[in-house]
C-alpha positions as YAML, in Angstrom:
chain: A
units: angstrom
residues:
- id: 1
  name: UNK
  ca: [-68.80, 74.37, -47.56]
- id: 2
  name: UNK
  ca: [-66.34, 73.01, -50.08]
- id: 3
  name: UNK
  ca: [-66.46, 69.35, -51.00]
- id: 4
  name: UNK
  ca: [-66.08, 67.19, -47.91]
- id: 5
  name: UNK
  ca: [-64.86, 63.61, -48.10]
- id: 6
  name: UNK
  ca: [-63.30, 60.76, -46.16]
- id: 7
  name: UNK
  ca: [-60.52, 58.62, -47.57]
- id: 8
  name: UNK
  ca: [-57.83, 56.21, -46.46]
- id: 9
  name: UNK
  ca: [-54.75, 58.03, -45.22]
- id: 10
  name: UNK
  ca: [-51.68, 57.93, -47.42]
- id: 11
  name: UNK
  ca: [-47.99, 58.22, -46.46]
- id: 12
  name: UNK
  ca: [-47.96, 61.83, -47.64]
- id: 13
  name: UNK
  ca: [-50.62, 62.62, -44.99]
- id: 14
  name: UNK
  ca: [-48.47, 61.60, -41.99]
- id: 15
  name: UNK
  ca: [-46.98, 65.02, -41.22]
- id: 16
  name: UNK
  ca: [-50.38, 66.69, -41.38]
- id: 17
  name: UNK
  ca: [-51.98, 63.98, -39.21]
- id: 18
  name: UNK
  ca: [-49.23, 64.52, -36.61]
- id: 19
  name: UNK
  ca: [-49.75, 68.29, -36.79]
- id: 20
  name: UNK
  ca: [-53.52, 67.97, -36.35]
- id: 21
  name: UNK
  ca: [-52.93, 65.62, -33.40]
- id: 22
  name: UNK
  ca: [-50.61, 68.16, -31.74]
- id: 23
  name: UNK
  ca: [-52.67, 71.27, -32.48]
- id: 24
  name: UNK
  ca: [-56.01, 69.69, -31.55]
- id: 25
  name: UNK
  ca: [-54.70, 68.40, -28.23]
- id: 26
  name: UNK
  ca: [-53.11, 71.77, -27.48]
- id: 27
  name: UNK
  ca: [-56.45, 73.49, -28.10]
- id: 28
  name: UNK
  ca: [-58.95, 70.95, -26.75]
- id: 29
  name: UNK
  ca: [-57.01, 69.79, -23.70]
- id: 30
  name: UNK
  ca: [-55.27, 73.00, -22.58]
- id: 31
  name: UNK
  ca: [-57.44, 73.10, -19.43]
- id: 32
  name: UNK
  ca: [-57.19, 69.36, -18.78]
- id: 33
  name: UNK
  ca: [-53.53, 68.50, -19.31]
- id: 34
  name: UNK
  ca: [-50.43, 70.29, -17.98]
- id: 35
  name: UNK
  ca: [-48.92, 72.76, -20.44]
- id: 36
  name: UNK
  ca: [-45.62, 70.83, -20.30]
- id: 37
  name: UNK
  ca: [-47.30, 67.70, -21.66]
- id: 38
  name: UNK
  ca: [-48.89, 69.63, -24.51]
- id: 39
  name: UNK
  ca: [-45.68, 71.53, -25.26]
- id: 40
  name: UNK
  ca: [-43.85, 68.19, -25.48]
- id: 41
  name: UNK
  ca: [-46.11, 66.94, -28.28]
- id: 42
  name: UNK
  ca: [-43.73, 67.04, -31.21]
- id: 43
  name: UNK
  ca: [-44.66, 66.31, -34.81]
- id: 44
  name: UNK
  ca: [-41.26, 64.81, -35.61]
- id: 45
  name: UNK
  ca: [-41.51, 62.45, -32.62]
- id: 46
  name: UNK
  ca: [-45.10, 61.32, -33.20]
- id: 47
  name: UNK
  ca: [-44.86, 61.01, -37.00]
- id: 48
  name: UNK
  ca: [-43.22, 57.52, -36.94]
- id: 49
  name: UNK
  ca: [-46.12, 56.09, -34.94]
- id: 50
  name: UNK
  ca: [-48.58, 57.76, -37.30]
- id: 51
  name: UNK
  ca: [-46.65, 56.41, -40.30]
- id: 52
  name: UNK
  ca: [-46.96, 52.89, -38.87]
- id: 53
  name: UNK
  ca: [-50.73, 53.29, -38.35]
- id: 54
  name: UNK
  ca: [-51.15, 54.69, -41.88]
- id: 55
  name: UNK
  ca: [-49.05, 51.86, -43.31]
- id: 56
  name: UNK
  ca: [-51.31, 49.39, -41.46]
- id: 57
  name: UNK
  ca: [-54.40, 50.92, -43.09]
- id: 58
  name: UNK
  ca: [-55.87, 51.95, -39.75]
- id: 59
  name: UNK
  ca: [-56.24, 55.67, -40.45]
- id: 60
  name: UNK
  ca: [-58.93, 57.54, -42.35]
- id: 61
  name: UNK
  ca: [-58.71, 61.26, -43.04]
- id: 62
  name: UNK
  ca: [-61.41, 63.87, -43.53]
- id: 63
  name: UNK
  ca: [-60.90, 66.51, -46.14]
- id: 64
  name: UNK
  ca: [-62.65, 69.73, -47.01]
- id: 65
  name: UNK
  ca: [-61.62, 70.93, -50.40]
- id: 66
  name: UNK
  ca: [-57.84, 70.58, -50.50]
- id: 67
  name: UNK
  ca: [-57.47, 70.66, -46.70]
- id: 68
  name: UNK
  ca: [-56.97, 67.66, -44.43]
- id: 69
  name: UNK
  ca: [-59.15, 68.58, -41.44]
- id: 70
  name: UNK
  ca: [-59.29, 65.51, -39.20]
- id: 71
  name: UNK
  ca: [-58.61, 61.82, -38.89]
- id: 72
  name: UNK
  ca: [-59.85, 58.61, -37.34]
- id: 73
  name: UNK
  ca: [-57.69, 55.73, -36.28]
- id: 74
  name: UNK
  ca: [-59.58, 52.48, -35.81]
- id: 75
  name: UNK
  ca: [-58.66, 48.85, -35.40]
- id: 76
  name: UNK
  ca: [-58.93, 45.82, -33.18]
- id: 77
  name: UNK
  ca: [-59.07, 46.86, -29.51]
- id: 78
  name: UNK
  ca: [-56.20, 45.64, -27.34]
- id: 79
  name: UNK
  ca: [-57.33, 43.58, -24.36]
- id: 80
  name: UNK
  ca: [-56.48, 46.40, -21.93]
- id: 81
  name: UNK
  ca: [-58.82, 48.77, -23.75]
- id: 82
  name: UNK
  ca: [-61.79, 46.43, -23.82]
- id: 83
  name: UNK
  ca: [-61.42, 44.70, -20.42]
- id: 84
  name: UNK
  ca: [-63.92, 45.29, -17.67]
- id: 85
  name: UNK
  ca: [-62.84, 47.13, -14.54]
- id: 86
  name: UNK
  ca: [-62.01, 43.79, -12.87]
- id: 87
  name: UNK
  ca: [-59.72, 42.85, -15.79]
- id: 88
  name: UNK
  ca: [-62.00, 40.20, -17.26]
- id: 89
  name: UNK
  ca: [-62.81, 40.30, -20.96]
- id: 90
  name: UNK
  ca: [-66.38, 40.59, -22.24]
- id: 91
  name: UNK
  ca: [-67.68, 37.89, -24.58]
- id: 92
  name: UNK
  ca: [-67.33, 40.22, -27.57]
- id: 93
  name: UNK
  ca: [-63.72, 41.23, -26.84]
- id: 94
  name: UNK
  ca: [-62.42, 39.64, -30.06]
- id: 95
  name: UNK
  ca: [-64.86, 41.67, -32.17]
- id: 96
  name: UNK
  ca: [-64.49, 45.00, -30.37]
- id: 97
  name: UNK
  ca: [-62.67, 47.86, -32.09]
- id: 98
  name: UNK
  ca: [-60.83, 50.82, -30.59]
- id: 99
  name: UNK
  ca: [-61.67, 54.11, -32.29]
- id: 100
  name: UNK
  ca: [-60.27, 57.62, -31.94]
- id: 101
  name: UNK
  ca: [-61.67, 60.57, -33.93]
- id: 102
  name: UNK
  ca: [-59.97, 63.98, -33.98]
- id: 103
  name: UNK
  ca: [-61.11, 66.96, -36.00]
- id: 104
  name: UNK
  ca: [-59.16, 70.18, -35.81]
- id: 105
  name: UNK
  ca: [-61.36, 72.60, -33.82]
- id: 106
  name: UNK
  ca: [-61.44, 75.26, -36.53]
- id: 107
  name: UNK
  ca: [-63.09, 72.66, -38.80]
- id: 108
  name: UNK
  ca: [-65.49, 71.39, -36.17]
- id: 109
  name: UNK
  ca: [-69.28, 71.22, -36.35]
- id: 110
  name: UNK
  ca: [-69.23, 70.66, -40.12]
- id: 111
  name: UNK
  ca: [-69.95, 66.92, -40.09]
- id: 112
  name: UNK
  ca: [-66.36, 65.74, -40.51]
- id: 113
  name: UNK
  ca: [-66.31, 63.74, -37.26]
- id: 114
  name: UNK
  ca: [-69.56, 62.00, -38.11]
- id: 115
  name: UNK
  ca: [-68.35, 61.11, -41.60]
- id: 116
  name: UNK
  ca: [-65.10, 59.74, -40.16]
- id: 117
  name: UNK
  ca: [-66.89, 57.65, -37.53]
- id: 118
  name: UNK
  ca: [-69.41, 56.29, -40.04]
- id: 119
  name: UNK
  ca: [-66.69, 55.38, -42.55]
- id: 120
  name: UNK
  ca: [-64.62, 53.70, -39.83]
- id: 121
  name: UNK
  ca: [-67.69, 51.82, -38.58]
- id: 122
  name: UNK
  ca: [-68.43, 50.51, -42.07]
- id: 123
  name: UNK
  ca: [-64.85, 49.26, -42.47]
- id: 124
  name: UNK
  ca: [-64.84, 47.71, -39.03]
- id: 125
  name: UNK
  ca: [-68.14, 45.91, -39.70]
- id: 126
  name: UNK
  ca: [-66.69, 44.53, -42.96]
- id: 127
  name: UNK
  ca: [-63.71, 43.23, -40.95]
- id: 128
  name: UNK
  ca: [-66.06, 41.46, -38.51]
- id: 129
  name: UNK
  ca: [-66.17, 43.97, -35.65]
- id: 130
  name: UNK
  ca: [-69.44, 44.23, -33.74]
- id: 131
  name: UNK
  ca: [-68.81, 47.06, -31.31]
- id: 132
  name: UNK
  ca: [-66.54, 50.05, -30.87]
- id: 133
  name: UNK
  ca: [-65.00, 51.71, -27.84]
- id: 134
  name: UNK
  ca: [-63.27, 55.04, -27.39]
- id: 135
  name: UNK
  ca: [-61.53, 56.64, -24.42]
- id: 136
  name: UNK
  ca: [-62.24, 60.32, -23.77]
- id: 137
  name: UNK
  ca: [-61.34, 62.65, -20.95]
- id: 138
  name: UNK
  ca: [-64.35, 62.80, -18.66]
- id: 139
  name: UNK
  ca: [-64.27, 66.60, -18.72]
- id: 140
  name: UNK
  ca: [-64.17, 66.75, -22.56]
- id: 141
  name: UNK
  ca: [-67.80, 67.66, -23.20]
- id: 142
  name: UNK
  ca: [-67.27, 68.11, -26.95]
- id: 143
  name: UNK
  ca: [-66.03, 64.53, -27.40]
- id: 144
  name: UNK
  ca: [-68.56, 62.92, -25.06]
- id: 145
  name: UNK
  ca: [-71.32, 64.86, -26.83]
- id: 146
  name: UNK
  ca: [-70.03, 63.79, -30.24]
- id: 147
  name: UNK
  ca: [-70.03, 60.10, -29.34]
- id: 148
  name: UNK
  ca: [-73.43, 60.42, -27.64]
- id: 149
  name: UNK
  ca: [-74.92, 61.62, -30.95]
- id: 150
  name: UNK
  ca: [-73.74, 58.33, -32.44]
- id: 151
  name: UNK
  ca: [-75.34, 56.51, -29.49]
- id: 152
  name: UNK
  ca: [-71.98, 55.63, -27.96]
- id: 153
  name: UNK
  ca: [-72.43, 55.96, -24.23]
- id: 154
  name: UNK
  ca: [-70.26, 55.56, -21.13]
- id: 155
  name: UNK
  ca: [-70.09, 51.88, -20.18]
- id: 156
  name: UNK
  ca: [-69.01, 52.48, -16.59]
- id: 157
  name: UNK
  ca: [-65.31, 51.85, -17.11]
- id: 158
  name: UNK
  ca: [-62.89, 54.61, -16.18]
- id: 159
  name: UNK
  ca: [-59.14, 54.96, -16.03]
- id: 160
  name: UNK
  ca: [-56.90, 57.62, -14.62]
- id: 161
  name: UNK
  ca: [-53.77, 58.59, -16.51]
- id: 162
  name: UNK
  ca: [-50.81, 60.38, -15.00]
- id: 163
  name: UNK
  ca: [-50.12, 63.61, -16.86]
- id: 164
  name: UNK
  ca: [-46.90, 64.74, -15.14]
- id: 165
  name: UNK
  ca: [-48.41, 64.21, -11.70]
- id: 166
  name: UNK
  ca: [-51.81, 65.59, -12.63]
- id: 167
  name: UNK
  ca: [-54.52, 62.93, -12.87]
- id: 168
  name: UNK
  ca: [-56.51, 62.79, -16.11]
- id: 169
  name: UNK
  ca: [-59.68, 60.75, -15.68]
- id: 170
  name: UNK
  ca: [-60.96, 59.13, -18.86]
- id: 171
  name: UNK
  ca: [-64.23, 57.34, -19.46]
- id: 172
  name: UNK
  ca: [-64.78, 54.60, -21.98]
- id: 173
  name: UNK
  ca: [-67.69, 55.07, -24.34]
- id: 174
  name: UNK
  ca: [-69.06, 52.15, -26.28]
- id: 175
  name: UNK
  ca: [-71.50, 51.66, -29.09]
- id: 176
  name: UNK
  ca: [-72.61, 49.70, -32.06]
- id: 177
  name: UNK
  ca: [-71.19, 50.00, -35.54]
- id: 178
  name: UNK
  ca: [-74.48, 50.19, -37.44]
- id: 179
  name: UNK
  ca: [-74.39, 53.97, -37.51]
- id: 180
  name: UNK
  ca: [-77.05, 56.02, -39.23]
- id: 181
  name: UNK
  ca: [-74.51, 58.65, -40.24]
- id: 182
  name: UNK
  ca: [-73.59, 59.05, -43.88]
- id: 183
  name: UNK
  ca: [-69.89, 58.58, -44.60]
...
């Protein structure tokens, strides 16, 4: 494997982040989400949101050699993402981070996701976060398995999204930020 690294995303990375987002979802979720939803993912339309996240310093990218192969967006968790099923907030709500790791499938199983999660966890700890949460489709065994390796487990909270009339059930996984993975 060529040199693998994790770094803070830069404005020049935005188009590639948006492309990885689109292509990874189209591959990983083709059996979970209607084709129309996946076809509607457009790099030009999602790039402004990614540019804002990059500008805010919330995005890390994984590289292998000269290739950008994945990314992690991580920051303070909005109340809706950390609330219990009854809507109440846990005592650690203010120090809980929302994390999302995506690695393009063709670059998977090479440690990029683990490096991204570990680097994000280190940054989040430095910023005062104590716990992380991530939402993953319940049927996405690759993602639930990935988070399980980092000892992030389902916390019992679920939500159902409407994907053009087709329900998409997501589970929330939660875990500590003192990961034993090397960034």
